[in-house]
Amino acid sequence: MSTAPKVVVTSEFDEDQLSLVDILDHVLNRGIVIRGSVVISLAGVDLVYLGLDAILTSFETAVRHLQAQPRR
Amino acid sequence: MEAELKSRVLYFYGVTQSRPEGKLEEPGVGEGKIEAREFEGITCWVSRVAAAEFERDLARNMENLDWLARAGVAHQRAIGAIASQAEILPARFGTIFHNEESLRNHVGGRLRQLKRDFERVKGADEWGVKVFTAKPAAALPQARSGREYLLAKAALLPKTHNSSESQAELSRFAQALERVALASAEGGTISSGQRGLRFQRSLLVKKSDRKKLQSVLARFSRRWAQVRQIECTGPWPPYSFVSHEGGAK
């Protein structure tokens, strides 16, 4: 059983790379936020989520870098 | 047993209103078995994960793109498997509870909000729609000099970037999408870095209106042939249409 969402109208992007970007976009940035019991907090700022923002930025850079590579 | 439990924490996938009859074969994040916990009329979906990996080292692991990709995909697959059996409010990646009591306290405290979310997404799926500037179909010709190469490359670049005509076309597209959707939301920040991306939107579309969405996409695909490419992913669980109140920013 395949449970991954499908690309209905594809662009010329590599599909594996594309769905990974889309999956991370969904799971990291959205979805209900319920404070778990593990929140690393400093001065009222949740470090786990603070870290997430930094990761999103670095991931975006990594994706740009990958896309700048010559295509197969 | 006690020692083993201490080293495991509960990884949270989301909430459904009912517990489906079907069996769940999909493994969870970290290969653990996905389990249901029912209380106060809702079902929470969790699996046990190693505390060291998801608590102590979480921040460091998330900087490792291989780890993040593996765990992120497992998170979505688990939620997708649950969503194929019951409507789910998906949780954001990396929500961990130390124990069952903590899970009950935190989720139980949000019941009213969760019920409102269930009403909002009832009978609907999320779809992601992106529009890219079409890439040139022709390959670069053999160039005899650097100048010739650059000229040939410039000639292949799409001409319609930010013209007002292009903006008007994209607005028309957005309006056509809004008409078939229950709600729409901004696209994600990670893929906003994709090259040539001109438009990005998440849509909440009733399952019964899926054909209407497809027909809008097909109509604009034909109209934009050679100029823009439309990409649509889905159906996703309604990640973008659940409330974030009370959570960390």
mmCIF file of C-alpha atoms in Angstrom:
data_model
loop_
_atom_site.group_PDB
_atom_site.id
_atom_site.type_symbol
_atom_site.label_atom_id
_atom_site.label_comp_id
_atom_site.label_asym_id
_atom_site.label_seq_id
_atom_site.Cartn_x
_atom_site.Cartn_y
_atom_site.Cartn_z
ATOM 1 C CA MET A 1 0.000 0.000 0.000
ATOM 2 C CA SER A 2 1.440 3.319 -1.016
ATOM 3 C CA THR A 3 0.559 6.106 1.364
ATOM 4 C CA ALA A 4 2.728 8.887 -0.021
ATOM 5 C CA PRO A 5 0.932 11.734 -1.744
ATOM 6 C CA LYS A 6 1.312 11.726 -5.491
ATOM 7 C CA VAL A 7 2.579 14.342 -7.834
ATOM 8 C CA VAL A 8 -0.326 14.833 -10.185
ATOM 9 C CA VAL A 9 1.089 17.253 -12.711
ATOM 10 C CA THR A 10 4.820 16.998 -12.666
ATOM 11 C CA SER A 11 7.370 19.612 -13.472
ATOM 12 C CA GLU A 12 10.824 18.771 -14.716
ATOM 13 C CA PHE A 13 12.236 18.555 -11.218
ATOM 14 C CA ASP A 14 13.593 15.285 -10.046
ATOM 15 C CA GLU A 15 10.641 13.584 -8.350
ATOM 16 C CA ASP A 16 12.528 12.077 -5.429
ATOM 17 C CA GLN A 17 14.071 15.367 -4.561
ATOM 18 C CA LEU A 18 10.797 17.107 -5.110
ATOM 19 C CA SER A 19 8.794 14.909 -2.807
ATOM 20 C CA LEU A 20 11.432 15.085 -0.083
ATOM 21 C CA VAL A 21 11.302 18.866 -0.185
ATOM 22 C CA ASP A 22 7.523 18.765 -0.091
ATOM 23 C CA ILE A 23 7.415 16.218 2.699
ATOM 24 C CA LEU A 24 9.802 18.216 4.867
ATOM 25 C CA ASP A 25 7.849 21.345 4.084
ATOM 26 C CA HIS A 26 4.756 19.701 5.472
ATOM 27 C CA VAL A 27 6.095 17.823 8.464
ATOM 28 C CA LEU A 28 8.553 20.408 9.794
ATOM 29 C CA ASN A 29 6.628 23.555 9.332
ATOM 30 C CA ARG A 30 3.014 22.604 9.778
ATOM 31 C CA GLY A 31 0.756 20.262 11.666
ATOM 32 C CA ILE A 32 -0.711 20.685 15.097
ATOM 33 C CA VAL A 33 1.713 21.906 17.681
ATOM 34 C CA ILE A 34 1.071 20.393 21.058
ATOM 35 C CA ARG A 35 3.760 21.075 23.561
ATOM 36 C CA GLY A 36 5.356 17.758 24.286
ATOM 37 C CA SER A 37 7.016 17.164 27.601
ATOM 38 C CA VAL A 38 10.408 17.572 26.006
ATOM 39 C CA VAL A 39 10.836 21.211 25.240
ATOM 40 C CA ILE A 40 14.329 22.506 25.614
ATOM 41 C CA SER A 41 13.642 26.030 26.715
ATOM 42 C CA LEU A 42 15.843 28.982 27.463
ATOM 43 C CA ALA A 43 14.451 32.310 28.643
ATOM 44 C CA GLY A 44 11.012 31.304 27.443
ATOM 45 C CA VAL A 45 12.159 30.469 23.919
ATOM 46 C CA ASP A 46 11.774 26.868 22.829
ATOM 47 C CA LEU A 47 15.103 25.795 21.467
ATOM 48 C CA VAL A 48 13.728 22.838 19.548
ATOM 49 C CA TYR A 49 11.649 25.152 17.414
ATOM 50 C CA LEU A 50 14.287 27.837 17.320
ATOM 51 C CA GLY A 51 16.605 25.159 15.922
ATOM 52 C CA LEU A 52 13.965 24.262 13.370
ATOM 53 C CA ASP A 53 14.002 27.734 11.882
ATOM 54 C CA ALA A 54 17.759 27.554 11.469
ATOM 55 C CA ILE A 55 17.458 24.133 9.879
ATOM 56 C CA LEU A 56 14.800 25.278 7.449
ATOM 57 C CA THR A 57 17.111 28.021 6.297
ATOM 58 C CA SER A 58 20.099 25.723 5.896
ATOM 59 C CA PHE A 59 17.945 23.135 4.145
ATOM 60 C CA GLU A 60 16.754 25.738 1.700
ATOM 61 C CA THR A 61 20.367 26.584 0.962
ATOM 62 C CA ALA A 62 21.190 22.898 0.498
ATOM 63 C CA VAL A 63 18.296 22.475 -1.930
ATOM 64 C CA ARG A 64 19.431 25.494 -3.929
ATOM 65 C CA HIS A 65 22.891 24.061 -4.020
ATOM 66 C CA LEU A 66 21.591 20.688 -5.249
ATOM 67 C CA GLN A 67 19.507 22.345 -7.914
ATOM 68 C CA ALA A 68 22.481 24.310 -9.140
ATOM 69 C CA GLN A 69 24.250 21.028 -9.932
ATOM 70 C CA PRO A 70 24.096 19.785 -13.504
ATOM 71 C CA ARG A 71 21.138 17.479 -14.125
ATOM 72 C CA ARG A 72 21.561 13.799 -14.822
ATOM 73 C CA MET B 1 11.185 -3.341 32.066
ATOM 74 C CA GLU B 2 11.300 -0.126 34.059
ATOM 75 C CA ALA B 3 14.764 0.658 32.761
ATOM 76 C CA GLU B 4 13.673 -0.015 29.192
ATOM 77 C CA LEU B 5 10.648 2.250 29.532
ATOM 78 C CA LYS B 6 12.816 4.987 30.882
ATOM 79 C CA SER B 7 14.931 4.945 27.773
ATOM 80 C CA ARG B 8 11.906 5.212 25.475
ATOM 81 C CA VAL B 9 9.617 8.185 24.965
ATOM 82 C CA LEU B 10 6.340 8.562 23.045
ATOM 83 C CA TYR B 11 6.568 10.046 19.573
ATOM 84 C CA PHE B 12 3.265 11.694 18.618
ATOM 85 C CA TYR B 13 1.734 11.521 15.096
ATOM 86 C CA GLY B 14 -1.659 13.095 15.559
ATOM 87 C CA VAL B 15 -5.259 12.631 16.596
ATOM 88 C CA THR B 16 -8.248 10.913 15.023
ATOM 89 C CA GLN B 17 -11.854 10.978 16.184
ATOM 90 C CA SER B 18 -12.341 7.250 15.906
ATOM 91 C CA ARG B 19 -10.154 4.206 16.001
ATOM 92 C CA PRO B 20 -10.221 2.421 12.654
ATOM 93 C CA GLU B 21 -10.779 -1.337 12.512
ATOM 94 C CA GLY B 22 -8.035 -1.959 9.965
ATOM 95 C CA LYS B 23 -4.560 -3.109 10.842
ATOM 96 C CA LEU B 24 -1.693 -0.644 10.662
ATOM 97 C CA GLU B 25 1.354 -2.245 9.068
ATOM 98 C CA GLU B 26 3.452 0.882 8.567
ATOM 99 C CA PRO B 27 6.333 1.226 11.040
ATOM 100 C CA GLY B 28 6.701 4.505 12.884
ATOM 101 C CA VAL B 29 9.629 6.892 13.129
ATOM 102 C CA GLY B 30 12.629 4.889 14.372
ATOM 103 C CA GLU B 31 10.926 1.611 13.268
ATOM 104 C CA GLY B 32 8.719 1.387 16.380
ATOM 105 C CA LYS B 33 5.175 0.011 16.145
ATOM 106 C CA ILE B 34 2.456 2.655 15.808
ATOM 107 C CA GLU B 35 -0.051 2.374 18.647
ATOM 108 C CA ALA B 36 -3.385 3.983 19.502
ATOM 109 C CA ARG B 37 -4.241 5.583 22.840
ATOM 110 C CA GLU B 38 -7.903 6.365 23.375
ATOM 111 C CA PHE B 39 -9.301 8.815 25.876
ATOM 112 C CA GLU B 40 -12.109 11.375 26.091
ATOM 113 C CA GLY B 41 -13.532 10.345 22.750
ATOM 114 C CA ILE B 42 -10.389 10.826 20.685
ATOM 115 C CA THR B 43 -7.567 8.542 19.589
ATOM 116 C CA CYS B 44 -3.929 9.633 19.829
ATOM 117 C CA TRP B 45 -1.347 7.894 17.639
ATOM 118 C CA VAL B 46 2.119 7.289 19.046
ATOM 119 C CA SER B 47 5.117 5.003 18.828
ATOM 120 C CA ARG B 48 7.963 4.438 21.233
ATOM 121 C CA VAL B 49 11.278 5.936 20.218
ATOM 122 C CA ALA B 50 14.688 6.017 21.849
ATOM 123 C CA ALA B 51 14.956 8.915 24.258
ATOM 124 C CA ALA B 52 18.612 9.387 23.382
ATOM 125 C CA GLU B 53 17.856 9.854 19.679
ATOM 126 C CA PHE B 54 14.680 11.958 19.939
ATOM 127 C CA GLU B 55 15.227 13.835 23.166
ATOM 128 C CA ARG B 56 18.859 14.210 24.113
ATOM 129 C CA ASP B 57 20.211 14.419 20.558
ATOM 130 C CA LEU B 58 17.176 15.817 18.721
ATOM 131 C CA ALA B 59 18.580 19.259 18.019
ATOM 132 C CA ARG B 60 21.860 17.814 16.754
ATOM 133 C CA ASN B 61 20.140 15.109 14.695
ATOM 134 C CA MET B 62 17.963 17.669 13.001
ATOM 135 C CA GLU B 63 21.015 19.359 11.636
ATOM 136 C CA ASN B 64 21.941 16.106 9.925
ATOM 137 C CA LEU B 65 20.026 16.221 6.660
ATOM 138 C CA ASP B 66 20.233 12.438 6.141
ATOM 139 C CA TRP B 67 18.705 11.795 9.551
ATOM 140 C CA LEU B 68 16.122 14.512 9.036
ATOM 141 C CA ALA B 69 15.117 13.191 5.624
ATOM 142 C CA ARG B 70 14.740 9.631 6.927
ATOM 143 C CA ALA B 71 12.809 10.605 10.048
ATOM 144 C CA GLY B 72 10.705 13.217 8.198
ATOM 145 C CA VAL B 73 9.636 10.739 5.530
ATOM 146 C CA ALA B 74 8.857 8.090 8.193
ATOM 147 C CA HIS B 75 6.731 10.680 10.021
ATOM 148 C CA GLN B 76 4.728 11.455 6.871
ATOM 149 C CA ARG B 77 4.370 7.774 5.941
ATOM 150 C CA ALA B 78 3.039 6.904 9.377
ATOM 151 C CA ILE B 79 0.541 9.770 9.221
ATOM 152 C CA GLY B 80 -0.379 8.804 5.653
ATOM 153 C CA ALA B 81 -1.073 5.222 6.765
ATOM 154 C CA ILE B 82 -3.323 6.396 9.611
ATOM 155 C CA ALA B 83 -4.989 8.933 7.294
ATOM 156 C CA SER B 84 -5.880 6.156 4.849
ATOM 157 C CA GLN B 85 -8.113 4.703 7.588
ATOM 158 C CA ALA B 86 -9.420 7.729 9.491
ATOM 159 C CA GLU B 87 -9.347 11.515 9.244
ATOM 160 C CA ILE B 88 -6.317 12.702 11.157
ATOM 161 C CA LEU B 89 -5.097 15.998 12.526
ATOM 162 C CA PRO B 90 -1.391 15.520 11.804
ATOM 163 C CA ALA B 91 1.165 16.615 14.380
ATOM 164 C CA ARG B 92 4.264 18.598 13.608
ATOM 165 C CA PHE B 93 7.473 16.629 13.365
ATOM 166 C CA GLY B 94 9.303 16.003 16.634
ATOM 167 C CA THR B 95 6.519 16.138 19.214
ATOM 168 C CA ILE B 96 7.585 13.900 22.099
ATOM 169 C CA PHE B 97 5.953 12.941 25.394
ATOM 170 C CA HIS B 98 7.761 11.390 28.312
ATOM 171 C CA ASN B 99 4.873 9.142 29.269
ATOM 172 C CA GLU B 100 1.163 8.399 28.840
ATOM 173 C CA GLU B 101 0.147 10.816 31.581
ATOM 174 C CA SER B 102 1.940 13.678 29.932
ATOM 175 C CA LEU B 103 0.308 12.796 26.583
ATOM 176 C CA ARG B 104 -3.152 12.831 28.194
ATOM 177 C CA ASN B 105 -2.525 16.115 29.965
ATOM 178 C CA HIS B 106 -1.209 17.960 26.937
ATOM 179 C CA VAL B 107 -3.632 16.627 24.341
ATOM 180 C CA GLY B 108 -6.568 16.589 26.785
ATOM 181 C CA GLY B 109 -6.016 20.291 27.418
ATOM 182 C CA ARG B 110 -6.579 21.029 23.730
ATOM 183 C CA LEU B 111 -9.762 19.009 23.165
ATOM 184 C CA ARG B 112 -12.040 21.901 22.303
ATOM 185 C CA GLN B 113 -9.575 23.278 19.752
ATOM 186 C CA LEU B 114 -9.033 19.831 18.246
ATOM 187 C CA LYS B 115 -12.777 19.304 17.820
ATOM 188 C CA ARG B 116 -12.987 22.606 15.930
ATOM 189 C CA ASP B 117 -10.113 21.462 13.719
ATOM 190 C CA PHE B 118 -11.920 18.203 12.957
ATOM 191 C CA GLU B 119 -14.972 20.176 11.848
ATOM 192 C CA ARG B 120 -12.860 22.382 9.571
ATOM 193 C CA VAL B 121 -11.086 19.563 7.722
ATOM 194 C CA LYS B 122 -14.000 17.109 7.617
ATOM 195 C CA GLY B 123 -14.250 15.309 4.275
ATOM 196 C CA ALA B 124 -11.390 17.314 2.770
ATOM 197 C CA ASP B 125 -7.777 16.806 1.703
ATOM 198 C CA GLU B 126 -4.864 19.179 1.424
ATOM 199 C CA TRP B 127 -3.293 19.788 -1.999
ATOM 200 C CA GLY B 128 -0.110 21.671 -2.750
ATOM 201 C CA VAL B 129 -0.026 23.704 -5.952
ATOM 202 C CA LYS B 130 3.078 25.327 -7.397
ATOM 203 C CA VAL B 131 3.733 27.178 -10.618
ATOM 204 C CA PHE B 132 7.192 27.260 -12.145
ATOM 205 C CA THR B 133 8.545 29.222 -15.046
ATOM 206 C CA ALA B 134 8.893 26.649 -17.807
ATOM 207 C CA LYS B 135 12.436 25.529 -18.398
ATOM 208 C CA PRO B 136 13.712 25.799 -21.950
ATOM 209 C CA ALA B 137 13.105 22.595 -23.851
ATOM 210 C CA ALA B 138 16.025 22.999 -26.204
ATOM 211 C CA ALA B 139 19.528 21.989 -25.171
ATOM 212 C CA LEU B 140 22.379 24.440 -25.417
ATOM 213 C CA PRO B 141 24.056 24.219 -28.800
ATOM 214 C CA GLN B 142 27.773 23.504 -29.084
ATOM 215 C CA ALA B 143 29.474 26.839 -28.529
ATOM 216 C CA ARG B 144 32.827 27.763 -30.016
ATOM 217 C CA SER B 145 33.542 30.536 -27.533
ATOM 218 C CA GLY B 146 32.505 31.662 -24.068
ATOM 219 C CA ARG B 147 30.664 34.619 -25.558
ATOM 220 C CA GLU B 148 28.738 32.416 -27.949
ATOM 221 C CA TYR B 149 27.797 30.090 -25.076
ATOM 222 C CA LEU B 150 26.488 32.950 -22.940
ATOM 223 C CA LEU B 151 24.505 34.423 -25.829
ATOM 224 C CA ALA B 152 22.954 31.038 -26.580
ATOM 225 C CA LYS B 153 22.093 30.561 -22.907
ATOM 226 C CA ALA B 154 20.542 34.027 -22.630
ATOM 227 C CA ALA B 155 18.411 33.306 -25.690
ATOM 228 C CA LEU B 156 17.002 30.226 -23.979
ATOM 229 C CA LEU B 157 16.017 31.987 -20.739
ATOM 230 C CA PRO B 158 12.273 32.432 -20.273
ATOM 231 C CA LYS B 159 11.180 35.967 -21.035
ATOM 232 C CA THR B 160 8.073 36.277 -18.887
ATOM 233 C CA HIS B 161 9.293 36.751 -15.360
ATOM 234 C CA ASN B 162 7.518 39.486 -13.493
ATOM 235 C CA SER B 163 5.528 41.252 -16.137
ATOM 236 C CA SER B 164 2.157 42.589 -15.096
ATOM 237 C CA GLU B 165 0.605 40.195 -17.581
ATOM 238 C CA SER B 166 2.261 37.303 -15.800
ATOM 239 C CA GLN B 167 1.024 38.591 -12.426
ATOM 240 C CA ALA B 168 -2.493 38.943 -13.777
ATOM 241 C CA GLU B 169 -2.415 35.371 -15.094
ATOM 242 C CA LEU B 170 -1.263 34.070 -11.719
ATOM 243 C CA SER B 171 -4.019 36.041 -9.970
ATOM 244 C CA ARG B 172 -6.594 34.520 -12.282
ATOM 245 C CA PHE B 173 -5.197 31.095 -11.454
ATOM 246 C CA ALA B 174 -5.310 31.837 -7.709
ATOM 247 C CA GLN B 175 -8.927 32.966 -7.971
ATOM 248 C CA ALA B 176 -9.903 29.850 -9.905
ATOM 249 C CA LEU B 177 -8.281 27.707 -7.197
ATOM 250 C CA GLU B 178 -9.968 29.635 -4.390
ATOM 251 C CA ARG B 179 -13.328 28.914 -5.967
ATOM 252 C CA VAL B 180 -12.879 25.144 -5.676
ATOM 253 C CA ALA B 181 -11.208 25.181 -2.233
ATOM 254 C CA LEU B 182 -12.702 25.400 1.248
ATOM 255 C CA ALA B 183 -9.621 27.313 2.412
ATOM 256 C CA SER B 184 -6.124 28.165 1.264
ATOM 257 C CA ALA B 185 -2.818 28.765 3.044
ATOM 258 C CA GLU B 186 0.656 29.995 2.259
ATOM 259 C CA GLY B 187 3.042 27.432 0.817
ATOM 260 C CA GLY B 188 5.978 26.077 2.788
ATOM 261 C CA THR B 189 9.231 27.872 3.462
ATOM 262 C CA ILE B 190 11.591 25.084 2.428
ATOM 263 C CA SER B 191 10.420 24.682 -1.140
ATOM 264 C CA SER B 192 10.061 28.444 -1.519
ATOM 265 C CA GLY B 193 13.739 28.269 -2.453
ATOM 266 C CA GLN B 194 13.062 26.133 -5.542
ATOM 267 C CA ARG B 195 14.351 27.660 -8.720
ATOM 268 C CA GLY B 196 11.796 29.225 -11.034
ATOM 269 C CA LEU B 197 8.975 29.062 -8.467
ATOM 270 C CA ARG B 198 6.423 31.815 -9.193
ATOM 271 C CA PHE B 199 3.425 30.757 -7.127
ATOM 272 C CA GLN B 200 2.801 28.423 -4.228
ATOM 273 C CA ARG B 201 -0.375 27.669 -2.302
ATOM 274 C CA SER B 202 -1.822 24.950 -0.091
ATOM 275 C CA LEU B 203 -5.501 24.230 -0.591
ATOM 276 C CA LEU B 204 -8.092 22.450 1.488
ATOM 277 C CA VAL B 205 -10.395 20.751 -1.020
ATOM 278 C CA LYS B 206 -13.454 18.598 -0.344
ATOM 279 C CA LYS B 207 -12.918 15.040 -1.541
ATOM 280 C CA SER B 208 -16.051 15.448 -3.664
ATOM 281 C CA ASP B 209 -14.501 18.511 -5.380
ATOM 282 C CA ARG B 210 -11.263 16.802 -6.442
ATOM 283 C CA LYS B 211 -12.383 16.676 -10.090
ATOM 284 C CA LYS B 212 -13.072 20.414 -10.065
ATOM 285 C CA LEU B 213 -9.534 21.070 -8.856
ATOM 286 C CA GLN B 214 -8.133 18.784 -11.552
ATOM 287 C CA SER B 215 -10.108 20.559 -14.200
ATOM 288 C CA VAL B 216 -8.769 23.996 -13.118
ATOM 289 C CA LEU B 217 -5.227 22.577 -13.217
ATOM 290 C CA ALA B 218 -5.770 21.029 -16.640
ATOM 291 C CA ARG B 219 -7.278 24.224 -18.035
ATOM 292 C CA PHE B 220 -4.354 26.401 -16.925
ATOM 293 C CA SER B 221 -1.802 23.742 -17.922
ATOM 294 C CA ARG B 222 -3.091 23.879 -21.495
ATOM 295 C CA ARG B 223 -3.270 27.650 -21.469
ATOM 296 C CA TRP B 224 0.269 27.997 -20.120
ATOM 297 C CA ALA B 225 1.951 25.316 -22.198
ATOM 298 C CA GLN B 226 5.603 26.304 -22.884
ATOM 299 C CA VAL B 227 5.373 29.290 -20.495
ATOM 300 C CA ARG B 228 4.680 27.908 -17.031
ATOM 301 C CA GLN B 229 4.467 24.491 -15.459
ATOM 302 C CA ILE B 230 1.982 23.566 -12.792
ATOM 303 C CA GLU B 231 2.830 20.997 -10.197
ATOM 304 C CA CYS B 232 0.263 19.625 -7.807
ATOM 305 C CA THR B 233 0.987 17.252 -4.925
ATOM 306 C CA GLY B 234 -1.515 15.452 -2.793
ATOM 307 C CA PRO B 235 -3.704 14.346 -1.254
ATOM 308 C CA TRP B 236 -1.938 15.314 1.969
ATOM 309 C CA PRO B 237 -3.358 15.055 5.450
ATOM 310 C CA PRO B 238 -4.456 18.607 6.358
ATOM 311 C CA TYR B 239 -1.116 19.763 7.781
ATOM 312 C CA SER B 240 -1.670 23.399 6.840
ATOM 313 C CA PHE B 241 -5.224 23.642 8.125
ATOM 314 C CA VAL B 242 -4.910 22.666 11.749
ATOM 315 C CA SER B 243 -4.546 25.266 14.445
ATOM 316 C CA HIS B 244 -1.187 26.194 15.904
ATOM 317 C CA GLU B 245 -2.432 28.144 18.902
ATOM 318 C CA GLY B 246 -0.800 27.367 22.179
ATOM 319 C CA GLY B 247 2.287 26.014 20.480
ATOM 320 C CA ALA B 248 5.778 27.299 20.043
ATOM 321 C CA LYS B 249 6.401 29.757 17.267
#
